[in-house]
Amino acid sequence: MTATMPQRVTAITLPERSVFIDGSFREVDGATAAVVNPATEETIATVASVGAEIVESVLAAARRGFETWSRTSVSDRADALDRIADAMERHGAELAAIATSEIGMPIRDARAGQVDLPVRVLRSTAAIAREYPWDRRDGAGSSIVREAAGVVLAITPWNFPVHQIITKLAPALAAGCSIILKPAELTPLTALFVAALCDEAGIPRGVVNVVTGRGSVLGEALLQSRGYEVVTFTGSLAVGRHIGAVAGDAIVRATLELGGKSPAIVLADADLQTAVETTVRNCFVNAGQKCNAPTRLLVPRERTDEAAQIAARVAESYVIGDPTKESTTMGPMVSAAQRDIVSGFLGDAAEQGARIVTGGERDRWNRGFFISPAIVSNASRDSRIAVDEVFGPVLTVLGYDGEADAVTLANDSEYGLSAEVWSADPGKASAVARQIRAGQVRINGVRTPALPVSPFGGYKRSGLGRELGVFALDEFVEIKAVLGDPILDAGTGADAAVNVASGPVVRA
Ligand code: NAD
């Protein structure tokens, strides 16, 4: 099954009703769900849609997996991540094709974002794990031991399906945790494919488990089971709030990666053409279905019309259509519902006096959930289109009066996931970046570095915790202080006063 699984997935002949538990795919009875290709509206697979009946067995498998995996050496676990990366590279073309058929992401973007990037996350996490301060001595002569937190419940969304799984799975596995993954309803195939890759990479039974089903049924049942030590979630604010409340009540750790309404501040001295063009392209990645998309373009008030015109030209240059074609630069929305949400936002904005400079067209295509990318101007600062997350290809241009107002406007949001600053003056860009209440600030259009280790996560309602790099690993470890540790006292003598950050690695 596992060796042939990727081929079967590629052919959209996934074993029906299968979940991955305790190291193998198991066919299960009961409800199923159709996976629909949003570009063609055709059903491409039928998967299991399990519920509460699966919870006991998957928790038991993950608990057994944890007992063995948490006792493995760090180097074994890091090597395992590299083997998953190897498998993902081997099957990269198949995986990208599945991502494209599940969410309509243009194939070029799927290769870059759903294969190349997760491979780099796996490899960089492996490297970080090898250097992580698992066991250090503090200035008081105690050992500070970092240990696997336990069983991890991971609940992921559909928009960057593989990347969002790997940003949780890689650090959890590196820490020695086992994982139960509940992917989004719309993207079960990529998740099952990742399970097959883990199997091919020789990850032991029970360490990685993937179950598919509805959030309100399976997700809720897993959440309420309280049989895990960490819950890590990426998705909407509403569901994140609920998960955080349950985790709080259960006193388990929760990391929440939620929504955004990210600003791009173009300061008066910036090159407007470059800043606007780059911001629009960044905003419209994955048809705008991106939590850190810079959806609010903040420009000096006297230049709003000029900025809107530049943005409109970029929006109109998109090649929208069949996402399997190399030349396509924008695919459909993930679902009819998502497209309708985008249309609804644009309709409301127009009613409230905003100008739809371009976009919002949906009748051009006779199948698929397409909508043309939209540029909105003249919106009031407190209107829905300027405040709420749209999660579609919509960019709103807003004018500001002076730098202080730009910062105020940028921070005037319940979210704080990401922001962009554009300036010809490095000192000024840096100073403004430090005034922004967001987990990431990108200066002059810089993109995610080849080494994806900079922390990602939100201030305010954008979430709790961080993903990527050493910060991700921190989310999956418990910290134990061993006072008067005889191993350290015997072994390190004169090093007793070293601090945690620079202390010797005693045991890897
Ligand atoms: P969603 O919150 O509806 O669903 C996310 C996941 O939660 C899915 O797997 C879903 O099945 C599950 N779920 C739903 N109800 C549940 C419940 N009661 N108990 C347990 N699990 C439940 O979000 P979505 O529509 O899949 O994704 C879009 C949203 O995700 C957007 O708001 C976007 O901003 C956000 N997002 C955030 C980030 C980030 O890193 N901050 C990344 C991508 C997407």
Coordinates of C-alpha atoms and ligand atoms in Angstrom, one line a residue:
M1 CA 0.0 0.0 0.0
T2 CA 2.5 2.6 1.1
A3 CA 4.9 2.2 -1.8
T4 CA 2.2 2.4 -4.4
M5 CA 0.2 5.0 -2.5
P6 CA 1.6 8.1 -4.2
Q7 CA 0.9 6.7 -7.6
R8 CA -2.6 5.9 -6.7
V9 CA -3.1 9.4 -5.2
T10 CA -1.8 10.9 -8.3
A11 CA -4.3 8.9 -10.4
I12 CA -7.0 10.1 -8.0
T13 CA -7.6 6.5 -6.9
L14 CA -6.9 6.9 -3.3
P15 CA -8.0 3.9 -1.3
E16 CA -11.5 4.9 -0.3
R17 CA -12.4 5.5 3.3
S18 CA -8.8 5.1 4.5
V19 CA -7.2 6.8 7.4
F20 CA -3.6 6.4 8.5
I21 CA -3.3 5.0 12.0
D22 CA -0.5 3.1 13.7
G23 CA 1.7 3.0 10.7
S24 CA -0.8 1.8 8.0
F25 CA -3.7 2.9 5.9
R26 CA -6.9 1.3 7.2
E27 CA -10.2 1.3 5.4
V28 CA -13.0 2.4 7.7
D29 CA -16.8 2.0 7.4
G30 CA -19.2 4.9 7.6
A31 CA -19.4 8.4 6.1
T32 CA -17.3 9.5 3.1
A33 CA -16.7 12.9 1.6
A34 CA -16.0 14.0 -2.0
V35 CA -12.9 16.0 -2.8
V36 CA -13.8 18.5 -5.6
N37 CA -11.3 20.1 -8.0
P38 CA -12.2 23.8 -7.8
A39 CA -11.0 24.5 -11.3
T40 CA -13.2 21.8 -12.9
E41 CA -15.9 21.2 -10.2
E42 CA -15.3 17.5 -10.7
T43 CA -15.0 15.0 -7.9
I44 CA -11.5 13.7 -7.9
A45 CA -11.6 11.4 -4.9
T46 CA -13.7 10.0 -2.1
V47 CA -12.2 9.9 1.3
A48 CA -13.3 8.7 4.8
S49 CA -15.1 11.3 6.9
V50 CA -14.7 9.7 10.3
G51 CA -16.0 11.0 13.6
A52 CA -15.8 10.3 17.3
E53 CA -15.6 6.5 16.8
I54 CA -12.0 6.8 15.6
V55 CA -10.8 8.9 18.6
E56 CA -10.0 6.1 21.0
S57 CA -7.9 4.1 18.5
V58 CA -6.0 7.0 17.1
L59 CA -5.2 8.4 20.6
A60 CA -4.0 4.9 21.7
A61 CA -1.8 4.6 18.6
A62 CA -0.3 8.1 19.1
R63 CA 0.3 7.4 22.8
R64 CA 2.2 4.2 21.9
G65 CA 4.1 6.1 19.2
F66 CA 5.1 8.7 21.8
E67 CA 6.4 6.2 24.3
T68 CA 8.9 4.9 21.8
W69 CA 9.6 8.0 19.7
S70 CA 10.3 10.2 22.7
R71 CA 13.1 7.9 23.7
T72 CA 14.9 8.0 20.4
S73 CA 18.1 10.0 20.0
V74 CA 18.0 13.5 18.6
S75 CA 20.2 12.5 15.7
D76 CA 17.9 9.6 14.8
R77 CA 14.9 12.0 14.8
A78 CA 16.8 14.6 12.8
D79 CA 17.8 12.0 10.3
A80 CA 14.2 10.9 10.0
L81 CA 13.1 14.4 9.1
D82 CA 15.8 14.4 6.3
R83 CA 14.4 11.1 5.1
I84 CA 10.9 12.6 4.9
A85 CA 12.3 15.5 2.9
D86 CA 14.1 13.0 0.6
A87 CA 10.7 11.2 0.0
M88 CA 9.0 14.4 -0.6
E89 CA 11.6 15.4 -3.2
R90 CA 11.2 12.0 -4.9
H91 CA 7.5 12.4 -5.1
G92 CA 7.5 16.2 -5.5
A93 CA 5.8 16.2 -8.9
E94 CA 2.9 14.0 -7.7
L95 CA 2.5 16.0 -4.5
A96 CA 2.4 19.3 -6.4
A97 CA -0.2 17.9 -8.8
I98 CA -2.4 16.8 -5.9
A99 CA -2.2 20.2 -4.2
T100 CA -3.1 21.8 -7.5
S101 CA -6.1 19.5 -8.0
E102 CA -7.3 20.0 -4.4
I103 CA -7.1 23.8 -4.1
G104 CA -6.5 25.1 -7.6
M105 CA -3.1 26.5 -6.8
P106 CA -1.1 27.1 -10.0
I107 CA 1.2 24.3 -10.5
R108 CA 4.4 26.4 -10.5
D109 CA 3.3 27.9 -7.1
A110 CA 2.4 24.4 -5.8
R111 CA 5.9 23.1 -6.6
A112 CA 7.5 26.1 -4.9
G113 CA 5.1 26.4 -1.9
Q114 CA 3.9 22.8 -1.3
V115 CA 7.0 20.9 -2.1
D116 CA 10.2 23.0 -2.2
L117 CA 9.3 25.1 0.9
P118 CA 8.2 22.1 3.1
V119 CA 11.3 20.3 2.1
R120 CA 13.4 23.2 3.3
V121 CA 11.3 23.4 6.5
L122 CA 12.0 19.7 7.1
R123 CA 15.7 20.0 6.5
S124 CA 16.2 23.3 8.4
T125 CA 14.2 21.8 11.4
A126 CA 16.5 18.8 11.3
A127 CA 19.6 21.0 11.4
I128 CA 18.2 23.1 14.3
A129 CA 17.3 20.0 16.3
R130 CA 20.9 18.8 16.1
E131 CA 22.0 22.1 17.6
Y132 CA 19.1 22.7 20.0
P133 CA 20.0 23.1 23.7
W134 CA 18.3 19.9 24.8
D135 CA 20.2 19.6 28.0
R136 CA 22.1 22.6 29.4
R137 CA 23.4 23.8 32.7
D138 CA 22.2 27.1 34.1
G139 CA 24.1 29.7 36.2
A140 CA 22.9 28.1 39.4
G141 CA 24.4 24.7 38.6
S142 CA 21.1 23.0 37.6
S143 CA 20.4 21.0 34.5
I144 CA 17.8 22.5 32.2
V145 CA 16.4 19.6 30.3
R146 CA 14.1 20.0 27.3
E147 CA 11.9 17.0 26.7
A148 CA 9.1 16.0 24.2
A149 CA 5.8 17.5 25.4
G150 CA 3.7 14.5 24.4
V151 CA 1.0 13.7 21.9
V152 CA 0.3 16.6 19.6
L153 CA -3.1 17.2 18.0
A154 CA -2.6 19.2 14.8
I155 CA -5.5 20.8 13.0
T156 CA -4.7 22.4 9.7
P157 CA -6.5 24.5 7.1
W158 CA -6.6 24.1 3.3
N159 CA -4.9 27.1 1.9
F160 CA -1.2 26.0 2.0
P161 CA -2.0 22.4 2.8
V162 CA 1.4 20.7 2.8
H163 CA 3.4 23.6 4.1
Q164 CA 1.0 24.1 7.0
I165 CA 1.2 20.4 7.9
I166 CA 5.0 20.3 7.8
T167 CA 5.4 23.5 9.9
K168 CA 3.7 21.5 12.7
L169 CA 4.9 18.0 11.9
A170 CA 8.6 18.8 11.5
P171 CA 9.2 20.4 14.9
A172 CA 6.8 18.0 16.7
L173 CA 8.7 15.0 15.4
A174 CA 12.1 16.7 16.1
A175 CA 11.1 17.2 19.7
G176 CA 10.1 13.6 20.1
C177 CA 6.3 14.1 20.0
S178 CA 3.9 11.9 18.2
I179 CA 1.2 13.6 16.1
I180 CA -2.5 13.2 15.2
L181 CA -3.2 15.3 12.1
K182 CA -6.7 16.4 11.2
P183 CA -6.4 18.2 7.9
A184 CA -9.1 20.5 6.5
E185 CA -12.1 18.9 4.8
L186 CA -11.1 20.4 1.5
T187 CA -7.5 19.0 1.5
P188 CA -7.4 15.4 2.8
L189 CA -5.4 14.0 -0.1
T190 CA -2.2 16.1 0.5
A191 CA -2.4 15.1 4.2
L192 CA -2.8 11.4 3.3
F193 CA 0.1 11.8 0.9
V194 CA 2.3 13.2 3.6
A195 CA 1.4 10.1 5.7
A196 CA 2.5 7.9 2.9
L197 CA 5.8 9.9 2.6
C198 CA 6.4 9.4 6.4
D199 CA 5.8 5.7 6.0
E200 CA 8.2 5.5 3.1
A201 CA 10.7 7.4 5.2
G202 CA 10.5 4.7 7.9
I203 CA 8.8 6.7 10.6
P204 CA 7.8 4.2 13.3
R205 CA 4.2 3.1 13.8
G206 CA 1.9 5.5 15.7
V207 CA 4.3 8.4 15.5
V208 CA 2.4 10.0 12.6
N209 CA -1.4 9.5 12.3
V210 CA -3.7 11.2 9.8
V211 CA -7.5 11.1 10.2
T212 CA -9.9 12.8 7.8
G213 CA -13.3 14.2 8.7
R214 CA -15.3 17.4 9.4
G215 CA -14.0 20.0 11.8
S216 CA -17.2 20.2 13.7
V217 CA -17.4 16.4 14.1
L218 CA -14.0 14.8 14.0
G219 CA -12.0 17.9 15.0
E220 CA -14.3 18.6 17.8
A221 CA -14.2 15.0 19.1
L222 CA -10.4 15.0 19.0
L223 CA -10.3 18.3 20.7
Q224 CA -12.8 17.3 23.5
S225 CA -11.0 14.0 24.1
R226 CA -8.2 15.9 25.9
G227 CA -6.0 13.0 25.2
Y228 CA -3.1 15.1 24.0
E229 CA -0.5 17.4 25.5
V230 CA -0.3 20.1 22.8
V231 CA -2.9 21.3 20.3
T232 CA -1.5 23.2 17.4
F233 CA -4.0 24.9 15.1
T234 CA -3.9 27.0 11.9
G235 CA -7.2 28.4 10.7
S236 CA -9.9 31.0 11.4
L237 CA -10.1 33.2 14.4
A238 CA -13.5 31.8 15.3
V239 CA -12.3 28.2 15.5
G240 CA -9.0 29.2 17.0
R241 CA -10.8 31.0 19.8
H242 CA -12.8 27.9 20.6
I243 CA -9.7 25.6 20.5
G244 CA -7.9 28.0 22.8
A245 CA -10.8 28.0 25.3
V246 CA -10.9 24.2 25.4
A247 CA -7.2 24.0 25.7
G248 CA -7.3 26.5 28.5
D249 CA -9.9 24.5 30.3
A250 CA -7.9 21.3 29.9
I251 CA -4.6 23.1 30.8
V252 CA -2.9 21.9 27.6
R253 CA -0.7 24.0 25.5
A254 CA -2.2 25.6 22.4
T255 CA -0.4 27.3 19.5
L256 CA -2.8 29.2 17.3
E257 CA -2.0 30.6 13.9
L258 CA -5.0 32.6 12.9
G259 CA -6.0 35.3 10.4
G260 CA -4.6 38.6 9.3
K261 CA -5.4 41.9 7.7
S262 CA -1.8 42.8 6.9
P263 CA -0.7 46.3 6.0
A264 CA 1.9 47.3 3.4
I265 CA 3.1 50.8 4.3
V266 CA 4.6 52.7 1.4
L267 CA 6.4 55.6 2.9
A268 CA 6.6 58.9 0.9
D269 CA 10.2 58.3 -0.2
A270 CA 9.6 54.8 -1.6
D271 CA 9.5 54.0 -5.3
L272 CA 5.7 53.8 -5.6
Q273 CA 5.7 51.7 -8.8
T274 CA 7.9 49.0 -7.4
A275 CA 6.3 49.0 -4.0
V276 CA 2.7 48.7 -5.4
E277 CA 3.6 46.1 -8.1
T278 CA 5.4 43.9 -5.6
T279 CA 2.7 44.3 -3.0
V280 CA -0.1 43.3 -5.4
R281 CA 1.8 40.2 -6.5
N282 CA 2.5 39.2 -2.9
C283 CA -1.2 39.9 -2.0
F284 CA -2.5 37.7 -4.8
V285 CA -0.4 34.6 -4.2
N286 CA -2.7 31.6 -4.1
A287 CA -5.5 33.9 -5.3
G288 CA -5.2 35.9 -2.1
Q289 CA -6.0 32.9 0.1
K290 CA -3.1 33.6 2.3
C291 CA -3.2 34.5 5.9
N292 CA -0.3 37.0 5.7
A293 CA -1.3 38.6 2.4
P294 CA -0.7 42.4 2.5
T295 CA -4.3 43.2 1.8
R296 CA -4.2 46.9 2.9
L297 CA -1.9 49.0 0.8
L298 CA -1.2 52.2 2.7
V299 CA 0.1 55.1 0.6
P300 CA 0.4 58.9 1.1
R301 CA -3.1 60.3 0.6
E302 CA -2.2 62.4 -2.4
R303 CA -1.0 59.3 -4.2
T304 CA -3.9 56.9 -3.7
D305 CA -5.3 57.3 -7.2
E306 CA -1.9 56.8 -8.8
A307 CA -1.3 53.7 -6.6
A308 CA -4.7 52.3 -7.4
Q309 CA -4.1 52.6 -11.1
I310 CA -0.7 50.9 -10.8
A311 CA -2.3 48.1 -8.7
A312 CA -5.2 47.7 -11.2
R313 CA -2.7 47.3 -14.1
V314 CA -0.9 44.5 -12.2
A315 CA -4.3 42.8 -11.3
E316 CA -5.4 42.9 -14.9
S317 CA -2.1 41.2 -16.1
Y318 CA -2.9 37.9 -14.3
V319 CA -3.4 34.8 -16.5
I320 CA -6.4 33.3 -14.8
G321 CA -7.5 29.7 -15.6
D322 CA -6.4 26.1 -15.7
P323 CA -4.0 25.8 -12.7
T324 CA -2.2 22.8 -14.2
K325 CA -0.8 25.0 -17.0
E326 CA 2.7 26.5 -16.5
S327 CA 1.5 29.8 -17.9
T328 CA -1.3 30.3 -15.4
T329 CA -0.7 32.8 -12.6
M330 CA -4.0 32.6 -10.8
G331 CA -6.3 29.7 -10.2
P332 CA -9.8 29.5 -8.8
M333 CA -11.0 30.1 -5.3
V334 CA -10.9 26.9 -3.3
S335 CA -14.7 26.6 -3.3
A336 CA -17.9 28.2 -4.5
A337 CA -18.5 29.3 -0.9
Q338 CA -15.1 31.1 -0.8
R339 CA -15.8 32.8 -4.1
D340 CA -19.2 34.0 -2.8
I341 CA -17.5 35.4 0.3
V342 CA -15.2 37.5 -1.9
S343 CA -18.1 38.6 -4.1
G344 CA -20.1 39.6 -1.0
F345 CA -17.2 41.7 0.3
L346 CA -16.9 43.5 -3.0
G347 CA -20.7 44.1 -3.2
D348 CA -20.8 45.5 0.4
A349 CA -17.8 47.7 -0.3
A350 CA -19.4 49.2 -3.4
E351 CA -22.6 49.8 -1.5
Q352 CA -20.7 51.6 1.2
G353 CA -19.2 54.0 -1.3
A354 CA -15.9 52.3 -2.1
R355 CA -14.7 52.1 -5.7
I356 CA -14.0 48.7 -7.3
V357 CA -11.2 49.9 -9.6
T358 CA -11.0 46.5 -11.3
G359 CA -11.9 42.9 -10.7
G360 CA -14.7 40.9 -9.1
E361 CA -15.7 39.4 -12.4
R362 CA -16.9 35.8 -12.2
D363 CA -19.0 35.2 -15.3
R364 CA -16.1 34.8 -17.7
W365 CA -15.7 31.1 -16.8
N366 CA -18.3 28.5 -17.4
R367 CA -16.8 26.1 -14.8
G368 CA -14.6 26.5 -11.8
F369 CA -14.8 28.8 -8.8
F370 CA -12.9 31.7 -10.5
I371 CA -13.1 35.4 -9.7
S372 CA -10.9 38.1 -11.2
P373 CA -8.6 39.9 -8.7
A374 CA -9.9 43.2 -7.4
I375 CA -8.4 46.5 -6.4
V376 CA -10.6 48.7 -4.1
S377 CA -10.1 52.3 -3.3
N378 CA -12.0 55.1 -1.6
A379 CA -13.0 52.7 1.2
S380 CA -13.5 54.3 4.6
R381 CA -11.0 53.1 7.2
D382 CA -13.7 51.4 9.3
S383 CA -15.5 49.6 6.5
R384 CA -15.6 45.8 6.3
I385 CA -13.3 45.7 3.3
A386 CA -10.7 47.7 5.2
V387 CA -11.0 45.8 8.4
D388 CA -12.0 42.2 7.9
E389 CA -10.1 39.4 6.4
V390 CA -11.4 38.6 2.9
F391 CA -9.3 35.6 2.1
G392 CA -9.4 36.2 -1.6
P393 CA -7.8 38.3 -4.3
V394 CA -8.8 41.7 -3.0
L395 CA -6.4 44.6 -2.2
T396 CA -7.7 47.8 -0.6
V397 CA -5.8 51.0 -1.1
L398 CA -6.0 53.4 1.8
G399 CA -4.5 56.9 2.1
Y400 CA -2.7 58.2 5.1
D401 CA -1.6 61.7 6.3
G402 CA 2.1 61.5 7.4
E403 CA 4.2 58.8 8.8
A404 CA 2.6 58.7 12.3
D405 CA -0.8 58.3 10.7
A406 CA 0.6 55.4 8.6
V407 CA 1.7 53.6 11.7
T408 CA -1.5 54.3 13.5
L409 CA -3.5 53.0 10.5
A410 CA -1.3 49.9 10.2
N411 CA -1.8 49.0 13.8
D412 CA -5.5 49.8 13.8
S413 CA -6.5 46.2 13.4
E414 CA -7.5 43.3 15.6
Y415 CA -4.9 41.3 13.8
G416 CA -1.1 41.5 13.9
L417 CA 0.3 38.7 11.8
S418 CA 2.4 40.4 9.2
A419 CA 3.3 43.8 7.8
E420 CA 5.4 45.3 5.0
V421 CA 7.3 48.6 5.0
W422 CA 8.7 50.3 1.9
S423 CA 11.2 53.2 2.1
A424 CA 14.3 54.4 0.3
D425 CA 15.8 55.1 3.7
P426 CA 16.9 51.9 5.5
G427 CA 17.0 53.6 8.9
K428 CA 13.5 54.9 8.5
A429 CA 12.2 51.5 7.3
S430 CA 13.8 49.8 10.3
A431 CA 12.4 52.4 12.7
V432 CA 8.9 52.1 11.3
A433 CA 9.1 48.3 11.4
R434 CA 9.7 48.4 15.1
Q435 CA 6.6 50.4 15.7
I436 CA 4.3 47.8 14.0
R437 CA 2.5 45.4 16.3
A438 CA 2.9 42.3 14.1
G439 CA 4.8 39.0 14.3
Q440 CA 6.6 39.6 11.0
V441 CA 7.6 42.8 9.2
R442 CA 9.1 42.6 5.7
I443 CA 11.1 45.5 4.4
N444 CA 11.1 46.5 0.8
G445 CA 9.4 43.4 -0.5
V446 CA 11.8 40.8 0.9
R447 CA 10.4 37.3 0.7
T448 CA 10.8 34.2 2.9
P449 CA 14.5 33.5 2.9
A450 CA 15.8 30.2 1.4
L451 CA 16.4 29.1 5.0
P452 CA 12.9 29.3 6.4
V453 CA 13.8 29.7 10.1
S454 CA 12.5 33.2 10.9
P455 CA 9.6 32.9 13.3
F456 CA 6.1 33.1 12.0
G457 CA 3.1 33.9 14.1
G458 CA 0.8 36.6 15.3
Y459 CA 0.4 39.5 17.8
K460 CA -3.2 40.2 19.0
R461 CA -6.0 38.1 17.5
S462 CA -3.6 36.6 14.9
G463 CA -2.6 34.0 17.4
L464 CA -0.4 32.5 20.0
G465 CA 3.0 30.9 19.6
R466 CA 5.4 30.8 16.7
E467 CA 6.2 28.4 13.8
L468 CA 9.5 27.8 12.0
G469 CA 13.0 27.7 13.2
V470 CA 14.1 27.3 16.8
F471 CA 10.9 29.0 18.0
A472 CA 8.8 26.1 16.6
L473 CA 10.7 23.5 18.5
D474 CA 10.1 25.5 21.7
E475 CA 6.4 24.9 21.3
F476 CA 6.7 21.1 21.5
V477 CA 9.0 20.7 24.5
E478 CA 8.5 20.7 28.2
I479 CA 11.3 22.2 30.3
K480 CA 12.5 20.5 33.4
A481 CA 15.0 21.8 35.9
V482 CA 17.1 19.2 37.6
L483 CA 18.6 20.8 40.7
G484 CA 21.9 19.4 42.0
D485 CA 22.1 17.1 39.0
P486 CA 24.9 14.6 39.8
I487 CA 25.7 14.0 36.1
L488 CA 26.4 17.6 35.5
D489 CA 28.2 18.1 38.8
A490 CA 30.5 15.2 38.0
G491 CA 31.0 16.1 34.3
T492 CA 31.4 19.8 33.9
G493 CA 33.0 21.1 37.1
A494 CA 34.5 24.5 36.2
D495 CA 31.7 25.1 33.6
A496 CA 29.2 25.4 36.4
A497 CA 28.5 29.1 35.9
V498 CA 27.7 28.9 32.1
N499 CA 24.3 30.3 31.2
V500 CA 21.5 28.4 29.4
A501 CA 22.2 29.9 26.0
S502 CA 25.8 29.1 25.8
G503 CA 26.1 26.1 28.1
P504 CA 27.5 22.8 27.1
V505 CA 25.3 20.1 25.5
V506 CA 25.5 17.3 28.0
R507 CA 23.2 14.8 26.3
A508 CA 21.9 14.9 22.8
Ligands
NAD1 P1 -11.2 26.9 9.7 O1 -10.9 27.6 11.0 O2 -12.6 26.8 9.3 O3 -10.7 25.4 9.7 C1 -9.4 25.1 10.0 C2 -9.3 23.7 10.6 O4 -10.1 23.6 11.7 C3 -9.9 22.6 9.6 O5 -9.2 21.5 9.7 C4 -11.3 22.4 10.2 O6 -11.8 21.2 9.9 C5 -11.0 22.5 11.7 N1 -12.2 22.8 12.5 C6 -13.3 23.5 12.3 N2 -14.1 23.5 13.3 C7 -13.5 22.8 14.3 C8 -13.8 22.4 15.6 N3 -15.0 22.8 16.2 N4 -13.0 21.7 16.4 C9 -11.8 21.3 15.8 N5 -11.4 21.6 14.6 C10 -12.2 22.3 13.8 O7 -10.3 27.7 8.7 P2 -10.2 27.4 7.1 O8 -11.4 27.9 6.5 O9 -9.7 26.0 6.8 O10 -8.9 28.3 6.8 C11 -9.0 29.7 6.5 C12 -8.6 30.5 7.7 O11 -7.3 30.1 8.2 C13 -8.4 32.0 7.4 O12 -9.1 32.7 8.4 C14 -7.0 32.2 7.5 O13 -6.6 33.5 7.8 C15 -6.5 31.2 8.5 N6 -5.1 30.9 8.2 C16 -4.2 31.3 9.1 C17 -2.8 31.0 8.9 C18 -1.7 31.4 9.8 O14 -0.7 30.8 9.8 N7 -1.9 32.4 10.7 C19 -2.5 30.2 7.8 C20 -3.5 29.8 6.9 C21 -4.8 30.1 7.2

